[in-house]
């Protein structure tokens, strides 16, 4: 296992992060994984043995059960791991038990600490933007939690680029702790993050931690053209298939992934994960598993590296559309790149 700084912080995290969305059996999340304590323990122990030191959860995963299970699996090993969880989602019908208000953030942090069996979090992530709460209120509450010793670092997830830049500017203005990472939807079949967010993170020194790096399992190759995948697979359940794909383009991407995988003698999943590890500013790729063999395969990703030619081939087949103002700026920069150019 290799380790990278989380953004421009001094915190080193494993290139693969183990996500625990599959832990727990409550509500929507039961159909995502539904893993109980013994099954989760086996996966966590396997990840630790492989050198993974970065674990990610969220309070909404099975409404706290994921955190409780993860906390128990890490008992006696807390000081060996970088522990992350998230806040934002609704946790009960109580009207204020949702969002990023000062009240909800502080209450949720206390509850997460209790469920995880720890007195501090290495990384506390706001799970999505809260359009109702002023950013100043959210960032002030997070800053207070850092200075109280309950949180070490701050991260965000599922932000527009303008929201993230505004948050960073507010924190700088008030000399508050800043976000050091962005947890974003990023895979070969969804490279939208590269349009605005990745350049922003590169410029401001945030590390990206991709979620759903296999496109909800699509990039494993288990969903053949014109047929449904395994009955227990997430994309086979329409009510849980919230990640939408352009299937024509997605299958063209998968064809190239499988070509490289066959030539190298590795799995399609490994190729897809390895691709993201070649991208800057990715700090760690979040993997999830419900079966030991899935985890074992994913762990082999760090044992080899795609060539520049293979990355270029995958870039070519998966490049997202050039949106405005990108194509315009590419054109107008020509007179800066070439002083002799006359427009």
GROMACS .gro file of C-alpha atoms in nm:
model
  343
    1UNK     CA    1   0.000   0.000   0.000
    2UNK     CA    2   0.117   0.352  -0.080
    3UNK     CA    3   0.026   0.669   0.111
    4UNK     CA    4  -0.042   1.023  -0.001
    5UNK     CA    5  -0.105   1.355   0.175
    6UNK     CA    6  -0.471   1.447   0.208
    7UNK     CA    7  -0.460   1.761  -0.001
    8UNK     CA    8  -0.192   1.997   0.122
    9UNK     CA    9  -0.235   1.882   0.482
   10UNK     CA   10   0.031   1.682   0.661
   11UNK     CA   11  -0.205   1.386   0.705
   12UNK     CA   12  -0.104   1.073   0.513
   13UNK     CA   13  -0.379   0.842   0.392
   14UNK     CA   14  -0.369   0.512   0.205
   15UNK     CA   15  -0.430   0.532  -0.170
   16UNK     CA   16  -0.741   0.324  -0.114
   17UNK     CA   17  -0.999   0.427   0.145
   18UNK     CA   18  -1.248   0.170   0.273
   19UNK     CA   19  -1.604   0.302   0.259
   20UNK     CA   20  -1.866   0.154   0.491
   21UNK     CA   21  -2.196   0.242   0.322
   22UNK     CA   22  -2.269  -0.133   0.310
   23UNK     CA   23  -2.260  -0.168   0.691
   24UNK     CA   24  -2.601  -0.188   0.856
   25UNK     CA   25  -2.954  -0.301   0.774
   26UNK     CA   26  -3.184  -0.004   0.814
   27UNK     CA   27  -3.399   0.171   0.554
   28UNK     CA   28  -3.260   0.239   0.207
   29UNK     CA   29  -2.913   0.125   0.309
   30UNK     CA   30  -3.014  -0.235   0.378
   31UNK     CA   31  -3.042  -0.293   0.003
   32UNK     CA   32  -2.702  -0.133  -0.057
   33UNK     CA   33  -2.522  -0.397   0.147
   34UNK     CA   34  -2.692  -0.498   0.470
   35UNK     CA   35  -2.372  -0.627   0.632
   36UNK     CA   36  -2.381  -0.729   0.997
   37UNK     CA   37  -2.100  -0.704   1.252
   38UNK     CA   38  -1.916  -1.034   1.174
   39UNK     CA   39  -1.918  -0.971   0.798
   40UNK     CA   40  -1.801  -0.613   0.847
   41UNK     CA   41  -1.527  -0.724   1.089
   42UNK     CA   42  -1.382  -0.961   0.830
   43UNK     CA   43  -1.369  -0.689   0.564
   44UNK     CA   44  -1.216  -0.430   0.797
   45UNK     CA   45  -0.952  -0.674   0.920
   46UNK     CA   46  -0.866  -0.760   0.560
   47UNK     CA   47  -0.833  -0.393   0.472
   48UNK     CA   48  -0.612  -0.325   0.774
   49UNK     CA   49  -0.389  -0.621   0.695
   50UNK     CA   50  -0.344  -0.483   0.342
   51UNK     CA   51  -0.226  -0.147   0.478
   52UNK     CA   52  -0.544   0.059   0.443
   53UNK     CA   53  -0.546   0.323   0.716
   54UNK     CA   54  -0.835   0.538   0.589
   55UNK     CA   55  -1.198   0.451   0.670
   56UNK     CA   56  -1.506   0.649   0.566
   57UNK     CA   57  -1.860   0.645   0.703
   58UNK     CA   58  -2.159   0.879   0.742
   59UNK     CA   59  -2.422   0.926   1.007
   60UNK     CA   60  -2.702   0.861   0.754
   61UNK     CA   61  -2.569   0.518   0.651
   62UNK     CA   62  -2.835   0.294   0.807
   63UNK     CA   63  -2.911   0.588   1.037
   64UNK     CA   64  -2.607   0.540   1.257
   65UNK     CA   65  -2.567   0.163   1.231
   66UNK     CA   66  -2.272   0.192   0.993
   67UNK     CA   67  -2.085   0.411   1.241
   68UNK     CA   68  -2.168   0.177   1.530
   69UNK     CA   69  -2.045  -0.128   1.339
   70UNK     CA   70  -1.731   0.048   1.217
   71UNK     CA   71  -1.651   0.167   1.568
   72UNK     CA   72  -1.672  -0.189   1.701
   73UNK     CA   73  -1.455  -0.329   1.419
   74UNK     CA   74  -1.183  -0.074   1.502
   75UNK     CA   75  -1.188  -0.130   1.877
   76UNK     CA   76  -0.831  -0.137   2.002
   77UNK     CA   77  -0.702  -0.008   1.666
   78UNK     CA   78  -0.832   0.349   1.671
   79UNK     CA   79  -0.488   0.509   1.685
   80UNK     CA   80  -0.379   0.321   1.371
   81UNK     CA   81  -0.644   0.466   1.138
   82UNK     CA   82  -0.766   0.789   0.983
   83UNK     CA   83  -1.136   0.792   1.063
   84UNK     CA   84  -1.383   0.998   0.859
   85UNK     CA   85  -1.757   1.046   0.882
   86UNK     CA   86  -2.012   1.288   0.740
   87UNK     CA   87  -2.295   1.518   0.844
   88UNK     CA   88  -2.588   1.680   0.662
   89UNK     CA   89  -2.862   1.421   0.602
   90UNK     CA   90  -3.190   1.384   0.789
   91UNK     CA   91  -3.157   1.154   1.090
   92UNK     CA   92  -3.514   1.164   1.225
   93UNK     CA   93  -3.854   1.330   1.165
   94UNK     CA   94  -3.761   1.605   1.414
   95UNK     CA   95  -3.767   1.927   1.214
   96UNK     CA   96  -3.411   2.040   1.297
   97UNK     CA   97  -3.248   1.698   1.273
   98UNK     CA   98  -3.107   1.772   0.927
   99UNK     CA   99  -2.881   2.020   0.750
  100UNK     CA  100  -2.573   2.218   0.840
  101UNK     CA  101  -2.698   2.453   1.109
  102UNK     CA  102  -2.478   2.503   1.413
  103UNK     CA  103  -2.726   2.304   1.619
  104UNK     CA  104  -2.736   2.005   1.385
  105UNK     CA  105  -2.361   1.995   1.320
  106UNK     CA  106  -2.264   1.997   1.688
  107UNK     CA  107  -2.535   1.751   1.788
  108UNK     CA  108  -2.447   1.520   1.499
  109UNK     CA  109  -2.076   1.531   1.579
  110UNK     CA  110  -2.143   1.431   1.939
  111UNK     CA  111  -2.366   1.144   1.822
  112UNK     CA  112  -2.110   1.024   1.570
  113UNK     CA  113  -1.833   1.026   1.829
  114UNK     CA  114  -2.050   0.819   2.061
  115UNK     CA  115  -2.145   0.567   1.793
  116UNK     CA  116  -1.789   0.533   1.667
  117UNK     CA  117  -1.654   0.491   2.022
  118UNK     CA  118  -1.394   0.766   1.991
  119UNK     CA  119  -1.333   1.113   2.133
  120UNK     CA  120  -1.217   1.269   1.805
  121UNK     CA  121  -1.264   1.242   1.429
  122UNK     CA  122  -0.970   1.270   1.193
  123UNK     CA  123  -1.187   1.406   0.910
  124UNK     CA  124  -1.538   1.550   0.938
  125UNK     CA  125  -1.711   1.596   0.603
  126UNK     CA  126  -2.020   1.800   0.519
  127UNK     CA  127  -2.210   1.552   0.303
  128UNK     CA  128  -2.369   1.806   0.069
  129UNK     CA  129  -2.452   2.174   0.048
  130UNK     CA  130  -2.730   2.314   0.270
  131UNK     CA  131  -2.909   2.589   0.079
  132UNK     CA  132  -3.100   2.701   0.390
  133UNK     CA  133  -2.806   2.764   0.625
  134UNK     CA  134  -2.557   3.049   0.569
  135UNK     CA  135  -2.207   2.923   0.497
  136UNK     CA  136  -2.073   3.143   0.777
  137UNK     CA  137  -2.284   2.955   1.032
  138UNK     CA  138  -2.172   2.615   0.903
  139UNK     CA  139  -1.803   2.704   0.881
  140UNK     CA  140  -1.799   2.876   1.220
  141UNK     CA  141  -1.948   2.567   1.387
  142UNK     CA  142  -1.695   2.339   1.215
  143UNK     CA  143  -1.409   2.567   1.317
  144UNK     CA  144  -1.525   2.556   1.679
  145UNK     CA  145  -1.530   2.175   1.671
  146UNK     CA  146  -1.173   2.168   1.540
  147UNK     CA  147  -1.052   2.401   1.814
  148UNK     CA  148  -1.238   2.203   2.078
  149UNK     CA  149  -1.030   1.898   1.979
  150UNK     CA  150  -1.321   1.691   1.851
  151UNK     CA  151  -1.220   1.718   1.484
  152UNK     CA  152  -0.873   1.723   1.326
  153UNK     CA  153  -0.951   1.813   0.962
  154UNK     CA  154  -1.250   1.929   0.758
  155UNK     CA  155  -1.382   1.810   0.423
  156UNK     CA  156  -1.681   1.866   0.198
  157UNK     CA  157  -1.872   1.659  -0.054
  158UNK     CA  158  -2.107   1.719  -0.347
  159UNK     CA  159  -2.044   2.094  -0.379
  160UNK     CA  160  -2.056   2.316  -0.685
  161UNK     CA  161  -1.720   2.477  -0.755
  162UNK     CA  162  -1.853   2.822  -0.668
  163UNK     CA  163  -1.983   2.694  -0.334
  164UNK     CA  164  -1.648   2.540  -0.248
  165UNK     CA  165  -1.452   2.850  -0.346
  166UNK     CA  166  -1.690   3.070  -0.148
  167UNK     CA  167  -1.645   2.848   0.158
  168UNK     CA  168  -1.266   2.862   0.128
  169UNK     CA  169  -1.276   3.241   0.095
  170UNK     CA  170  -1.500   3.282   0.401
  171UNK     CA  171  -1.271   3.060   0.608
  172UNK     CA  172  -0.965   3.255   0.496
  173UNK     CA  173  -1.131   3.588   0.575
  174UNK     CA  174  -1.213   3.480   0.932
  175UNK     CA  175  -0.892   3.278   0.986
  176UNK     CA  176  -1.103   2.964   1.032
  177UNK     CA  177  -0.998   2.608   0.950
  178UNK     CA  178  -1.044   2.532   0.580
  179UNK     CA  179  -1.164   2.225   0.393
  180UNK     CA  180  -0.866   2.005   0.301
  181UNK     CA  181  -1.053   1.756   0.082
  182UNK     CA  182  -1.345   1.711  -0.153
  183UNK     CA  183  -1.532   1.381  -0.168
  184UNK     CA  184  -1.674   1.376  -0.521
  185UNK     CA  185  -1.848   1.146  -0.768
  186UNK     CA  186  -1.564   1.051  -1.004
  187UNK     CA  187  -1.508   0.757  -1.234
  188UNK     CA  188  -1.427   0.674  -1.595
  189UNK     CA  189  -1.799   0.694  -1.674
  190UNK     CA  190  -1.842   1.021  -1.484
  191UNK     CA  191  -1.556   1.268  -1.525
  192UNK     CA  192  -1.769   1.581  -1.468
  193UNK     CA  193  -1.553   1.670  -1.168
  194UNK     CA  194  -1.269   1.753  -1.408
  195UNK     CA  195  -1.464   2.043  -1.562
  196UNK     CA  196  -1.453   2.282  -1.264
  197UNK     CA  197  -1.394   2.106  -0.934
  198UNK     CA  198  -1.064   1.928  -1.003
  199UNK     CA  199  -0.893   2.245  -1.132
  200UNK     CA  200  -1.018   2.430  -0.825
  201UNK     CA  201  -0.887   2.160  -0.593
  202UNK     CA  202  -0.553   2.161  -0.775
  203UNK     CA  203  -0.527   2.539  -0.740
  204UNK     CA  204  -0.636   2.554  -0.376
  205UNK     CA  205  -0.458   2.241  -0.254
  206UNK     CA  206  -0.754   2.015  -0.173
  207UNK     CA  207  -0.728   1.639  -0.213
  208UNK     CA  208  -1.006   1.461  -0.402
  209UNK     CA  209  -1.144   1.135  -0.266
  210UNK     CA  210  -1.363   0.982  -0.540
  211UNK     CA  211  -1.683   0.806  -0.442
  212UNK     CA  212  -1.845   0.540  -0.662
  213UNK     CA  213  -1.520   0.499  -0.862
  214UNK     CA  214  -1.668   0.195  -1.039
  215UNK     CA  215  -1.988   0.369  -1.147
  216UNK     CA  216  -2.203   0.177  -0.895
  217UNK     CA  217  -2.044  -0.145  -1.020
  218UNK     CA  218  -2.088  -0.080  -1.393
  219UNK     CA  219  -1.711  -0.073  -1.455
  220UNK     CA  220  -1.668  -0.421  -1.311
  221UNK     CA  221  -1.830  -0.554  -1.628
  222UNK     CA  222  -2.107  -0.741  -1.449
  223UNK     CA  223  -2.383  -0.560  -1.643
  224UNK     CA  224  -2.362  -0.697  -2.001
  225UNK     CA  225  -2.520  -0.512  -2.293
  226UNK     CA  226  -2.891  -0.575  -2.326
  227UNK     CA  227  -2.919  -0.776  -2.005
  228UNK     CA  228  -2.959  -0.717  -1.634
  229UNK     CA  229  -2.675  -0.779  -1.398
  230UNK     CA  230  -2.679  -1.011  -1.096
  231UNK     CA  231  -3.006  -1.002  -0.904
  232UNK     CA  232  -2.838  -0.882  -0.585
  233UNK     CA  233  -2.639  -0.606  -0.762
  234UNK     CA  234  -2.725  -0.243  -0.694
  235UNK     CA  235  -2.778  -0.133  -1.054
  236UNK     CA  236  -3.022  -0.423  -1.100
  237UNK     CA  237  -3.259  -0.253  -0.852
  238UNK     CA  238  -3.421   0.041  -1.031
  239UNK     CA  239  -3.524   0.214  -0.708
  240UNK     CA  240  -3.156   0.222  -0.600
  241UNK     CA  241  -3.003   0.299  -0.938
  242UNK     CA  242  -2.963   0.674  -0.880
  243UNK     CA  243  -2.636   0.702  -1.074
  244UNK     CA  244  -2.742   0.759  -1.434
  245UNK     CA  245  -2.519   0.677  -1.732
  246UNK     CA  246  -2.507   0.751  -2.102
  247UNK     CA  247  -2.512   0.380  -2.182
  248UNK     CA  248  -2.379   0.412  -2.535
  249UNK     CA  249  -2.070   0.597  -2.418
  250UNK     CA  250  -2.042   0.393  -2.099
  251UNK     CA  251  -2.021   0.063  -2.287
  252UNK     CA  252  -1.758   0.207  -2.523
  253UNK     CA  253  -1.554   0.301  -2.215
  254UNK     CA  254  -1.608  -0.044  -2.066
  255UNK     CA  255  -1.487  -0.205  -2.389
  256UNK     CA  256  -1.155  -0.020  -2.358
  257UNK     CA  257  -1.129  -0.100  -1.987
  258UNK     CA  258  -1.183  -0.469  -2.057
  259UNK     CA  259  -0.932  -0.466  -2.344
  260UNK     CA  260  -0.662  -0.329  -2.114
  261UNK     CA  261  -0.765  -0.563  -1.833
  262UNK     CA  262  -0.738  -0.868  -2.058
  263UNK     CA  263  -0.398  -0.762  -2.192
  264UNK     CA  264  -0.265  -0.709  -1.840
  265UNK     CA  265  -0.431  -1.011  -1.680
  266UNK     CA  266  -0.615  -0.800  -1.421
  267UNK     CA  267  -0.981  -0.722  -1.354
  268UNK     CA  268  -1.179  -0.439  -1.512
  269UNK     CA  269  -1.233  -0.299  -1.163
  270UNK     CA  270  -0.859  -0.273  -1.106
  271UNK     CA  271  -0.809  -0.086  -1.433
  272UNK     CA  272  -1.085   0.160  -1.342
  273UNK     CA  273  -0.948   0.224  -0.993
  274UNK     CA  274  -0.590   0.249  -1.117
  275UNK     CA  275  -0.696   0.515  -1.367
  276UNK     CA  276  -0.819   0.743  -1.088
  277UNK     CA  277  -0.496   0.698  -0.894
  278UNK     CA  278  -0.316   0.841  -1.198
  279UNK     CA  279  -0.519   1.161  -1.174
  280UNK     CA  280  -0.412   1.470  -0.982
  281UNK     CA  281  -0.522   1.586  -0.724
  282UNK     CA  282  -0.666   1.249  -0.614
  283UNK     CA  283  -0.548   1.160  -0.262
  284UNK     CA  284  -0.737   0.837  -0.203
  285UNK     CA  285  -1.002   0.637  -0.390
  286UNK     CA  286  -1.298   0.515  -0.183
  287UNK     CA  287  -1.374   0.148  -0.238
  288UNK     CA  288  -1.665  -0.046  -0.094
  289UNK     CA  289  -1.737  -0.416  -0.079
  290UNK     CA  290  -2.001  -0.658   0.036
  291UNK     CA  291  -1.799  -0.972  -0.037
  292UNK     CA  292  -1.440  -1.061   0.060
  293UNK     CA  293  -1.348  -1.149  -0.299
  294UNK     CA  294  -1.450  -0.799  -0.415
  295UNK     CA  295  -1.223  -0.639  -0.158
  296UNK     CA  296  -0.932  -0.871  -0.234
  297UNK     CA  297  -0.954  -0.784  -0.602
  298UNK     CA  298  -0.970  -0.409  -0.536
  299UNK     CA  299  -0.668  -0.427  -0.307
  300UNK     CA  300  -0.454  -0.558  -0.593
  301UNK     CA  301  -0.502  -0.224  -0.772
  302UNK     CA  302  -0.202  -0.071  -0.591
  303UNK     CA  303   0.033  -0.349  -0.701
  304UNK     CA  304   0.072  -0.219  -1.057
  305UNK     CA  305   0.028   0.101  -1.261
  306UNK     CA  306  -0.124   0.189  -1.596
  307UNK     CA  307   0.118   0.305  -1.864
  308UNK     CA  308   0.097   0.656  -2.010
  309UNK     CA  309  -0.036   0.504  -2.332
  310UNK     CA  310  -0.312   0.315  -2.147
  311UNK     CA  311  -0.414   0.628  -1.956
  312UNK     CA  312  -0.425   0.822  -2.285
  313UNK     CA  313  -0.649   0.556  -2.443
  314UNK     CA  314  -0.888   0.571  -2.147
  315UNK     CA  315  -0.880   0.952  -2.153
  316UNK     CA  316  -0.972   0.954  -2.520
  317UNK     CA  317  -1.274   0.726  -2.490
  318UNK     CA  318  -1.410   0.887  -2.172
  319UNK     CA  319  -1.344   1.261  -2.217
  320UNK     CA  320  -1.646   1.466  -2.106
  321UNK     CA  321  -1.803   1.728  -2.337
  322UNK     CA  322  -1.617   2.059  -2.364
  323UNK     CA  323  -1.865   2.299  -2.207
  324UNK     CA  324  -1.865   2.677  -2.227
  325UNK     CA  325  -1.651   2.868  -2.130
  326UNK     CA  326  -1.388   2.595  -2.168
  327UNK     CA  327  -1.387   2.584  -2.546
  328UNK     CA  328  -1.387   2.963  -2.563
  329UNK     CA  329  -1.096   2.999  -2.322
  330UNK     CA  330  -0.900   2.734  -2.509
  331UNK     CA  331  -0.941   2.947  -2.821
  332UNK     CA  332  -0.867   3.285  -2.664
  333UNK     CA  333  -0.551   3.163  -2.488
  334UNK     CA  334  -0.388   3.091  -2.824
  335UNK     CA  335  -0.260   3.449  -2.851
  336UNK     CA  336  -0.086   3.407  -2.513
  337UNK     CA  337   0.069   3.073  -2.599
  338UNK     CA  338   0.199   3.198  -2.935
  339UNK     CA  339   0.314   3.564  -2.939
  340UNK     CA  340   0.344   3.553  -3.320
  341UNK     CA  341  -0.017   3.456  -3.370
  342UNK     CA  342  -0.233   3.718  -3.536
  343UNK     CA  343  -0.605   3.670  -3.483
   0.00000   0.00000   0.00000
